[in-house]
Coordinates of C-alpha atoms and ligand atoms in Angstrom, one line a residue:
M99 CA 35.6 8.3 15.8
V100 CA 35.9 11.4 16.8
M101 CA 32.5 12.8 17.4
P102 CA 32.0 16.0 15.5
K103 CA 31.8 19.5 17.9
K104 CA 28.4 20.5 17.0
L105 CA 27.5 17.1 18.6
Q106 CA 30.1 17.1 21.4
D107 CA 28.3 20.3 22.4
E108 CA 24.6 19.5 21.9
L109 CA 25.4 16.4 24.2
K110 CA 26.8 18.7 26.9
S111 CA 23.4 20.7 26.6
L112 CA 21.1 17.8 27.4
N113 CA 19.4 17.0 31.1
A114 CA 19.9 14.2 33.1
K115 CA 16.7 12.4 31.2
Q116 CA 17.9 13.1 27.6
L117 CA 21.3 12.0 28.0
R118 CA 19.8 8.5 28.7
Y119 CA 17.8 8.6 25.6
T120 CA 21.2 8.5 23.3
N121 CA 24.3 6.1 23.3
F122 CA 26.7 7.1 20.3
E123 CA 28.9 4.3 21.2
L124 CA 26.3 1.7 20.7
K125 CA 29.0 -1.3 19.8
N126 CA 26.3 -2.7 16.9
P127 CA 23.2 -1.4 16.6
K128 CA 22.2 -4.5 14.2
N129 CA 23.1 -6.8 16.6
G130 CA 19.4 -8.5 16.7
E131 CA 18.2 -7.2 19.9
Y132 CA 17.3 -3.3 18.5
M133 CA 14.2 -2.2 15.8
L134 CA 15.5 0.8 13.8
C135 CA 14.0 3.4 13.0
V136 CA 15.4 6.5 10.7
F137 CA 13.0 9.7 10.8
H138 CA 13.3 13.7 9.7
F139 CA 12.4 15.5 12.3
V140 CA 12.9 19.7 12.9
P141 CA 13.1 20.4 16.4
G142 CA 10.4 22.3 17.6
K143 CA 10.4 26.3 19.4
G144 CA 13.5 26.2 22.1
L145 CA 15.1 22.8 21.4
N146 CA 18.2 22.0 19.5
T147 CA 18.8 18.8 17.0
L148 CA 19.3 16.4 19.7
Q149 CA 17.7 17.6 22.9
A150 CA 14.1 17.1 20.5
A151 CA 15.5 13.8 18.9
A152 CA 16.4 12.6 22.6
E153 CA 12.8 13.6 24.0
I154 CA 11.5 11.6 20.7
A155 CA 13.3 8.7 21.9
A156 CA 12.0 8.9 25.5
E157 CA 7.7 9.9 24.6
S158 CA 7.9 6.7 22.1
S159 CA 9.8 4.0 24.6
T160 CA 9.5 4.1 28.2
G161 CA 9.4 8.0 29.1
T162 CA 7.5 11.2 29.5
N163 CA 8.6 15.0 29.9
F164 CA 10.5 14.3 33.0
T165 CA 12.0 11.8 34.8
V166 CA 9.7 10.0 37.2
Q167 CA 10.5 8.6 40.4
T168 CA 9.3 5.4 39.8
E169 CA 11.9 4.5 37.0
T170 CA 14.1 1.1 37.8
D171 CA 17.0 0.5 36.7
F172 CA 15.4 -2.7 34.3
S173 CA 13.0 0.2 32.8
H174 CA 16.7 2.0 32.0
E175 CA 17.4 -1.2 30.1
M176 CA 14.5 -0.6 27.8
D177 CA 14.8 2.5 26.9
A178 CA 15.1 3.4 23.2
L179 CA 18.3 5.1 21.9
V180 CA 19.5 7.7 19.6
Y181 CA 22.6 6.6 18.0
Q182 CA 23.5 8.5 15.1
V183 CA 22.3 12.3 13.7
D184 CA 22.9 13.9 10.6
Y185 CA 23.0 17.6 11.7
K186 CA 22.9 18.1 7.5
K187 CA 19.9 16.2 6.3
E188 CA 17.7 16.9 9.7
L189 CA 18.2 12.8 10.1
V190 CA 17.7 11.0 13.3
W191 CA 18.8 6.9 13.8
I192 CA 17.2 5.7 17.0
A193 CA 17.3 2.3 18.0
Y194 CA 14.7 0.1 19.8
P195 CA 14.7 -2.7 22.3
W196 CA 12.0 -4.7 20.5
R197 CA 11.3 -6.9 23.9
L198 CA 9.2 -3.7 24.4
F199 CA 6.8 -4.4 21.8
D200 CA 3.5 -7.2 23.0
R201 CA 4.7 -10.6 22.2
G202 CA 2.8 -12.5 19.5
G203 CA 3.6 -10.3 16.6
N204 CA 1.0 -7.6 17.0
V205 CA 1.7 -5.0 14.7
Q206 CA -0.5 -1.9 15.8
N207 CA 1.7 -2.4 19.3
I208 CA 4.5 -1.2 17.2
L209 CA 3.2 1.3 15.5
T210 CA 1.6 3.0 18.6
Y211 CA 5.1 3.2 19.9
V212 CA 7.1 5.1 17.1
V213 CA 4.4 7.0 14.9
G214 CA 2.3 7.3 17.9
N215 CA 1.7 10.4 20.4
V216 CA 5.3 11.1 19.0
L217 CA 3.9 12.4 16.2
G218 CA 2.2 15.1 18.6
M219 CA 4.6 16.4 20.5
K220 CA 5.2 19.7 21.0
Q221 CA 9.0 19.1 21.0
I222 CA 8.9 18.8 17.0
S223 CA 8.0 20.6 14.3
A224 CA 8.4 17.1 11.5
L225 CA 8.7 14.1 12.4
K226 CA 8.5 11.5 9.6
L227 CA 9.3 8.0 9.8
L228 CA 11.2 7.1 6.7
D229 CA 12.6 4.1 7.3
I230 CA 12.7 1.0 9.6
W231 CA 15.1 -2.5 10.3
F232 CA 13.6 -5.4 12.0
P233 CA 16.2 -7.8 13.1
S234 CA 15.6 -11.5 11.9
A235 CA 15.1 -12.5 15.1
M236 CA 12.2 -10.4 16.0
L237 CA 11.3 -10.8 12.1
E238 CA 10.4 -14.4 13.5
Q239 CA 8.1 -13.3 15.9
Y240 CA 5.3 -12.1 13.4
D241 CA 3.4 -13.4 10.8
G242 CA 3.9 -12.3 7.2
P243 CA 2.3 -13.4 4.4
S244 CA 0.6 -17.4 3.6
Y245 CA -1.6 -16.7 0.3
T246 CA 0.8 -15.0 -2.1
L247 CA 0.6 -13.5 -5.2
D248 CA 3.1 -16.3 -6.3
D249 CA -0.4 -18.8 -5.4
M250 CA -2.5 -16.5 -7.1
K251 CA -0.4 -16.6 -10.1
K252 CA -0.2 -20.5 -9.8
Y253 CA -4.7 -20.5 -9.7
L254 CA -4.5 -18.1 -12.5
G255 CA -2.1 -20.1 -14.2
I256 CA 0.2 -17.4 -15.4
K257 CA 3.7 -16.6 -15.6
G258 CA 5.6 -13.8 -15.9
R259 CA 3.5 -11.1 -16.3
P260 CA 1.4 -8.8 -13.6
V261 CA -2.2 -9.5 -12.4
L262 CA -4.4 -7.6 -14.9
G263 CA -7.2 -6.2 -12.8
T264 CA -9.7 -3.6 -12.0
I265 CA -11.9 -1.7 -9.6
V266 CA -15.5 -1.9 -10.9
K267 CA -16.7 2.2 -11.1
P268 CA -18.5 4.1 -10.6
K269 CA -17.0 4.0 -6.7
M270 CA -20.7 3.2 -5.6
G271 CA -24.2 3.7 -6.6
L272 CA -24.8 0.3 -8.9
T273 CA -27.0 -2.7 -7.6
S274 CA -25.6 -6.2 -7.3
A275 CA -26.8 -6.8 -10.4
E276 CA -25.1 -4.0 -12.2
Y277 CA -22.3 -4.3 -10.3
A278 CA -21.4 -8.3 -11.3
E279 CA -22.6 -7.0 -14.9
V280 CA -19.2 -5.1 -15.2
C281 CA -17.6 -7.7 -13.1
Y282 CA -18.3 -10.1 -16.0
D283 CA -17.5 -7.9 -18.7
F284 CA -14.2 -6.6 -17.3
W285 CA -13.5 -10.7 -17.0
V286 CA -14.7 -12.0 -20.7
G287 CA -12.6 -8.8 -22.1
G288 CA -10.2 -11.2 -20.8
G289 CA -9.2 -9.1 -17.3
D290 CA -7.9 -11.4 -14.0
F291 CA -9.0 -9.6 -10.9
V292 CA -11.9 -7.4 -9.8
K293 CA -11.8 -6.1 -6.9
N294 CA -14.2 -3.7 -4.8
D295 CA -14.1 -0.3 -4.4
E296 CA -12.4 1.2 -0.8
P297 CA -15.7 2.1 0.2
Q298 CA -18.2 -0.8 -1.0
A299 CA -19.9 -2.1 1.9
N300 CA -23.3 -3.1 2.9
Q301 CA -24.8 0.0 1.1
D302 CA -29.2 -0.4 0.7
F303 CA -29.2 0.1 -3.0
C304 CA -26.2 -2.8 -3.4
P305 CA -26.6 -5.2 0.0
Y306 CA -23.5 -7.5 0.5
D307 CA -25.1 -10.6 0.2
K308 CA -26.9 -9.6 -3.0
M309 CA -23.5 -8.5 -4.7
V310 CA -21.9 -11.5 -3.2
L311 CA -24.1 -14.3 -5.1
H312 CA -24.1 -12.1 -8.3
V313 CA -20.4 -11.5 -8.3
K314 CA -20.9 -15.7 -7.6
E315 CA -22.8 -15.6 -11.2
A316 CA -20.8 -13.9 -13.4
M317 CA -17.6 -15.2 -12.5
D318 CA -19.0 -18.9 -12.9
K319 CA -20.5 -17.7 -16.2
A320 CA -16.7 -15.8 -17.3
V321 CA -15.3 -19.2 -16.2
R322 CA -17.2 -21.1 -18.5
E323 CA -17.0 -18.7 -21.8
T324 CA -13.5 -18.2 -21.4
G325 CA -12.4 -21.0 -19.9
K326 CA -9.7 -18.9 -17.6
K327 CA -9.8 -18.7 -13.6
K328 CA -10.9 -15.5 -12.4
V329 CA -10.6 -13.5 -9.0
H330 CA -12.3 -11.0 -7.4
S331 CA -11.3 -9.2 -3.8
F332 CA -14.4 -8.9 -1.9
N333 CA -14.4 -5.4 1.1
V334 CA -14.4 -6.9 4.4
S335 CA -13.9 -4.4 5.9
A336 CA -16.8 -3.1 8.5
A337 CA -18.0 -1.7 11.9
D338 CA -16.7 -4.3 14.1
F339 CA -14.8 -7.4 13.9
D340 CA -17.6 -10.2 13.9
T341 CA -19.3 -8.0 10.7
M342 CA -16.1 -8.7 9.4
I343 CA -16.3 -12.4 9.8
E344 CA -19.6 -12.5 8.8
R345 CA -18.6 -11.1 5.7
C346 CA -16.0 -13.8 4.7
E347 CA -18.2 -16.3 5.6
M348 CA -20.6 -15.2 3.3
I349 CA -18.4 -15.5 0.7
R350 CA -16.7 -18.4 1.7
G351 CA -20.4 -20.3 2.1
A352 CA -20.9 -18.8 -1.3
G353 CA -19.1 -21.5 -3.5
F354 CA -15.9 -20.0 -4.6
E355 CA -13.9 -21.7 -5.1
P356 CA -10.0 -21.3 -2.7
G357 CA -8.2 -19.5 -4.9
S358 CA -10.9 -17.5 -6.8
Y359 CA -11.2 -14.7 -4.2
A360 CA -9.6 -12.3 -1.9
F361 CA -10.8 -10.3 1.5
L362 CA -9.8 -6.8 0.8
I363 CA -9.4 -5.0 4.0
D364 CA -9.4 -0.7 4.2
G365 CA -6.3 -1.6 6.6
L366 CA -6.0 2.5 7.7
T367 CA -9.3 3.1 8.5
A368 CA -10.2 -0.5 9.8
G369 CA -7.4 -0.9 11.5
W370 CA -4.1 -3.3 11.9
M371 CA -6.1 -5.7 14.1
A372 CA -8.1 -6.3 11.2
V373 CA -5.7 -7.3 9.2
Q374 CA -3.7 -9.5 11.5
T375 CA -7.3 -11.2 12.3
L376 CA -7.9 -12.0 9.1
R377 CA -4.6 -13.2 8.1
R378 CA -4.5 -15.6 11.1
K379 CA -7.9 -16.5 10.9
Y380 CA -7.4 -16.5 6.6
P381 CA -4.2 -18.3 6.2
D382 CA -5.5 -20.0 3.0
V383 CA -6.6 -16.1 1.6
F384 CA -4.8 -13.2 -0.4
I385 CA -5.4 -10.8 2.2
H386 CA -5.6 -7.1 -0.2
F387 CA -4.3 -4.0 1.9
H388 CA -5.9 -1.1 0.5
R389 CA -4.1 2.2 2.2
A390 CA -7.3 4.5 1.9
M391 CA -5.9 7.8 4.3
H392 CA -2.6 6.7 3.9
G393 CA -2.0 10.1 1.9
A394 CA -2.8 11.9 5.3
F395 CA 0.9 9.9 6.5
T396 CA 2.7 9.4 3.4
R397 CA 3.1 12.3 0.9
P398 CA 6.0 13.8 -0.1
E399 CA 5.0 16.9 1.2
N400 CA 3.7 16.3 4.7
P401 CA 6.4 16.5 7.1
I402 CA 5.0 14.1 10.1
G403 CA 4.2 11.1 9.0
F404 CA 6.0 8.0 7.3
S405 CA 6.7 7.0 4.1
V406 CA 5.3 4.4 2.0
L407 CA 8.0 2.1 2.5
V408 CA 7.3 2.4 6.0
L409 CA 3.4 1.7 5.6
S410 CA 4.6 -1.2 2.9
K411 CA 6.9 -3.1 5.4
F412 CA 4.4 -3.0 8.1
A413 CA 1.8 -4.4 5.8
R414 CA 4.3 -7.3 4.4
L415 CA 4.8 -8.0 8.6
S416 CA 1.5 -7.7 9.2
G417 CA 0.5 -10.9 7.0
A418 CA -1.3 -8.7 4.0
S419 CA -0.6 -10.6 0.7
G420 CA -0.7 -7.4 -1.3
I421 CA -0.7 -3.8 -0.6
H422 CA -1.6 -0.4 -3.1
T423 CA 2.3 0.9 -3.5
G424 CA 1.3 3.7 -5.7
T425 CA 2.3 4.4 -9.2
A426 CA 5.5 6.1 -8.8
G427 CA 4.1 9.2 -11.0
V428 CA 2.8 7.6 -13.9
G429 CA -0.9 7.6 -12.2
K430 CA -3.1 10.4 -10.4
M431 CA -1.6 9.8 -6.9
A432 CA 1.3 11.7 -5.4
G433 CA 4.2 9.6 -5.2
T434 CA 7.8 9.9 -6.4
P435 CA 8.8 7.2 -8.6
E436 CA 11.9 6.8 -5.6
E437 CA 9.5 6.6 -3.1
D438 CA 7.0 3.7 -4.9
I439 CA 9.5 1.9 -6.3
V440 CA 11.2 1.3 -2.9
A441 CA 8.1 0.7 -1.6
A442 CA 7.1 -2.2 -3.8
K443 CA 10.6 -3.8 -4.4
G444 CA 10.5 -3.7 -0.5
I445 CA 8.0 -5.7 0.5
L446 CA 8.1 -8.0 -2.5
D447 CA 12.3 -9.2 -2.8
L448 CA 13.2 -11.1 0.2
V449 CA 16.4 -9.0 0.8
A450 CA 15.7 -5.4 0.1
K451 CA 17.4 -2.1 0.2
G452 CA 15.3 0.5 1.3
H453 CA 16.3 4.4 2.1
F454 CA 18.1 3.8 4.4
F455 CA 18.8 -0.2 6.0
E456 CA 19.0 -2.9 4.0
Q457 CA 16.1 -5.3 5.1
S458 CA 16.6 -9.1 4.9
W459 CA 13.3 -10.9 5.2
A460 CA 14.5 -14.5 6.4
K461 CA 16.9 -15.6 9.0
V462 CA 19.2 -16.6 7.1
P463 CA 21.5 -14.1 6.7
G464 CA 21.3 -12.2 3.5
K465 CA 25.1 -13.0 1.8
D466 CA 24.0 -16.8 2.0
K467 CA 23.7 -17.0 -1.8
D468 CA 22.6 -21.0 -1.6
V469 CA 20.7 -20.9 0.8
L470 CA 18.7 -17.8 -0.2
K471 CA 18.4 -19.8 -3.6
L472 CA 16.7 -22.7 -1.8
V473 CA 14.3 -20.3 0.9
R474 CA 13.0 -19.0 -3.2
E475 CA 12.8 -21.6 -4.5
D476 CA 11.1 -23.2 -1.1
S477 CA 8.7 -20.0 -1.2
L478 CA 7.6 -20.5 -4.6
H479 CA 6.8 -23.9 -4.0
H480 CA 6.5 -24.3 -0.3
V481 CA 8.0 -28.2 -0.8
I482 CA 11.9 -28.0 -0.6
L483 CA 12.7 -27.1 3.1
S484 CA 9.2 -28.8 4.9
D485 CA 10.8 -27.6 8.3
D486 CA 10.4 -23.6 8.5
S487 CA 14.1 -23.7 9.6
W488 CA 14.7 -20.7 7.1
R489 CA 11.7 -19.0 8.3
G490 CA 11.1 -16.1 6.3
I491 CA 8.4 -13.4 6.0
K492 CA 7.0 -14.0 2.5
K493 CA 6.4 -11.6 -0.6
C494 CA 3.5 -9.1 -0.2
A495 CA 2.2 -7.7 -3.7
P496 CA 3.0 -3.7 -5.1
I497 CA -0.9 -3.1 -6.0
I498 CA -0.5 -0.6 -8.8
S499 CA -3.4 1.3 -9.5
G500 CA -4.7 4.8 -9.0
G501 CA -5.1 6.3 -12.6
L502 CA -3.7 3.9 -14.8
N503 CA -4.6 2.7 -18.1
P504 CA -3.8 0.6 -20.9
T505 CA -1.5 3.2 -22.5
L506 CA 0.9 3.6 -19.0
L507 CA 1.1 -0.1 -18.4
K508 CA 4.7 -0.3 -20.3
A509 CA 5.4 3.5 -18.3
F510 CA 5.1 1.7 -14.9
I511 CA 6.8 -2.0 -15.9
D512 CA 9.2 0.0 -16.8
V513 CA 9.8 2.1 -13.9
A514 CA 9.3 -0.4 -11.6
G515 CA 11.4 -3.3 -13.5
T516 CA 9.0 -6.2 -13.0
T517 CA 5.8 -7.6 -13.6
D518 CA 5.6 -8.9 -10.2
F519 CA 2.3 -7.2 -9.7
I520 CA -1.3 -6.6 -9.7
T521 CA -3.1 -3.7 -11.7
T522 CA -6.1 -2.2 -11.0
M523 CA -7.4 0.3 -13.8
G524 CA -11.0 1.5 -13.0
A525 CA -11.8 5.0 -14.9
G526 CA -8.7 3.2 -17.5
C527 CA -10.9 0.5 -18.0
H528 CA -14.7 1.9 -17.7
A529 CA -13.9 4.9 -19.1
H530 CA -13.3 3.2 -22.9
P531 CA -15.6 4.7 -25.2
D532 CA -16.4 1.2 -26.1
G533 CA -17.1 0.3 -22.5
T534 CA -16.0 -2.4 -19.6
R535 CA -15.3 -5.6 -21.9
A536 CA -13.2 -3.3 -24.1
G537 CA -11.3 -1.9 -21.8
A538 CA -9.8 -4.9 -20.9
T539 CA -9.6 -6.1 -24.2
A540 CA -7.4 -2.8 -24.6
L541 CA -5.2 -3.6 -21.4
V542 CA -4.8 -7.4 -22.2
Q543 CA -3.4 -5.8 -25.6
A544 CA -1.2 -3.5 -23.9
L545 CA 0.4 -6.5 -22.0
E546 CA 0.8 -8.3 -25.1
A547 CA 2.6 -5.2 -26.9
Y548 CA 4.5 -5.5 -24.0
Q549 CA 5.4 -9.4 -24.4
K550 CA 6.0 -8.6 -28.0
K551 CA 8.2 -6.1 -27.3
K552 CA 6.6 -3.8 -29.1
S553 CA 5.0 0.2 -29.1
I554 CA 1.3 -0.2 -29.0
E555 CA 0.9 2.7 -31.7
D556 CA 2.4 -0.3 -33.9
Y557 CA 0.5 -3.0 -31.8
A558 CA -2.9 -1.1 -32.0
K559 CA -2.5 -0.8 -35.4
T560 CA -4.4 -4.5 -35.5
H561 CA -6.3 -4.4 -32.4
K562 CA -9.4 -1.4 -32.2
E563 CA -9.9 -1.7 -28.8
L564 CA -6.3 -0.9 -27.9
V565 CA -6.4 2.1 -30.9
R566 CA -9.6 3.5 -29.1
A567 CA -8.1 3.8 -25.6
I568 CA -4.8 5.1 -27.2
E569 CA -7.2 7.7 -28.7
F570 CA -9.6 8.4 -25.8
F571 CA -6.2 8.0 -22.9
G572 CA -3.5 9.9 -24.4
K573 CA -5.4 12.6 -25.3
K574 CA -6.6 12.9 -21.6
K575 CA -2.6 12.8 -21.1
L576 CA -2.6 16.4 -21.3
R577 CA -5.4 17.9 -19.3
N578 CA -5.4 14.9 -17.3
S579 CA -9.7 15.4 -16.6
E580 CA -13.3 15.5 -18.9
S581 CA -12.7 17.1 -21.7
S582 CA -15.6 20.1 -22.2
Ligands
CAP82 C1 -7.9 3.9 -8.6 C2 -8.9 4.3 -7.2 C3 -8.1 3.1 -5.8 C4 -6.5 4.1 -5.9 C5 -6.1 3.8 -4.6 C6 -9.5 4.9 -6.4 O1 -9.4 4.4 -9.2 O2 -9.5 2.3 -7.2 O3 -8.6 3.6 -4.5 O4 -6.0 3.6 -6.4 O5 -4.7 4.4 -4.8 O6 -10.6 4.8 -5.8 O7 -9.1 6.4 -7.4 P1 -9.0 4.6 -11.0 P2 -3.5 4.2 -4.8 O8 -8.4 3.2 -11.2 O9 -10.3 5.3 -10.8 O10 -8.3 5.6 -10.4 O11 -3.4 3.0 -5.2 O12 -2.4 5.0 -4.6 O13 -3.4 3.4 -3.1
MG83 MG1 1.4 7.6 26.7
MG84 MG1 -10.4 3.1 -4.8

């Protein structure tokens, strides 16, 4: 392939060190030795594209700003390599020998390389990791999810529809008894799943142990009255790992049956070690990754950081059972349909198209349809393949939240093209003019309308909670804030 003139000229401009971090003849980047990354980037002052790209590869693998006397032939084997650039779109492809990474499936270590120091380098003025590709030989070093959305749906006895959830609101300030009341109202209104909000912890007005016990009472009552299983996702984020584990054990010790509770972790503010500790210590529990703080890295207009897809792929690799992936512009948070839906699909499917790579999450070659079918069956029922010859990274559930309400449910399902997700509506439930219970019922009715292929307006003619939701949330759609 003839190298474009601009590339030839820029290659000539590289110093010896920079040259070592490029290889435009890399035979087959997907030969299994490399994890592949695509970055959008803009060089810093005084550097051309290739010089800056080589500096990114150096700093995010083995190098620094000078060649050092202590380098060896072997250390050069571990150099990341720039293997493709797109000048027009300001993109660079970098291959990382994955032997660089901490053995034993450590996700935080990878992030420390590829979105660590490099985000602070003077040699770039913009750097955003847009997509990442893991070779299957590398995948099998990582946990991936254990207890999945399939297990939760099985526990709840539901199929072919989203898990209908809420976040208790106000976000903070209820006593543990008041908190549990809201859970009860949502569950008896027909909802499946309640989560703590992302800052819920052990506040003096809502002590953790009391919150757990009151939720247990509320759940028992709601299960008795509805005859339906319910789930509560407890935020176990804490100041240290011991306290986090203490909270997990408190929940397990409160008599919740397996499947009726999930552990929520603020994955970015608590950290990836917390996520992986929960996954490894509690493989029988749904690990719910809340992504508070992600906006600092993922907002479409942010020039420095990583995409929602990249964050979500790392959550799947780390073993989170589900992660918030955004409402594709339907709800209140920034985020484009393209970005959020690619992320949701990227963590749900066994073979998923990303922004630049098609990722197979199983050792099985993605093309082998029959074995893939078997793999899918097995990951659903865990019975067919006793050995883990197919060793796949199971699905991670998109959790769809931020500003949704019953009138928006269909809009999101249509844009997502799947009902394999958990939706959690906070204000979308508790702002309902007739309260939480009616809000939950309106959500159930919005789903029923979708399932019956009826418009919510039509269905609302015989469902009062839904008509009240349409009147209330429909009006707000325009102003998107409290009316004066
Ligand atoms: C939603 C929420 C969630 C955000 C997170 C909140 O409340 O509880 O934390 O959805 O955003 O605190 O805003 P509402 P994302 O349902 O009342 O909006 O899901 O995009 O990570
Ligand atoms: Mg360093
Ligand atoms: Mg929240």
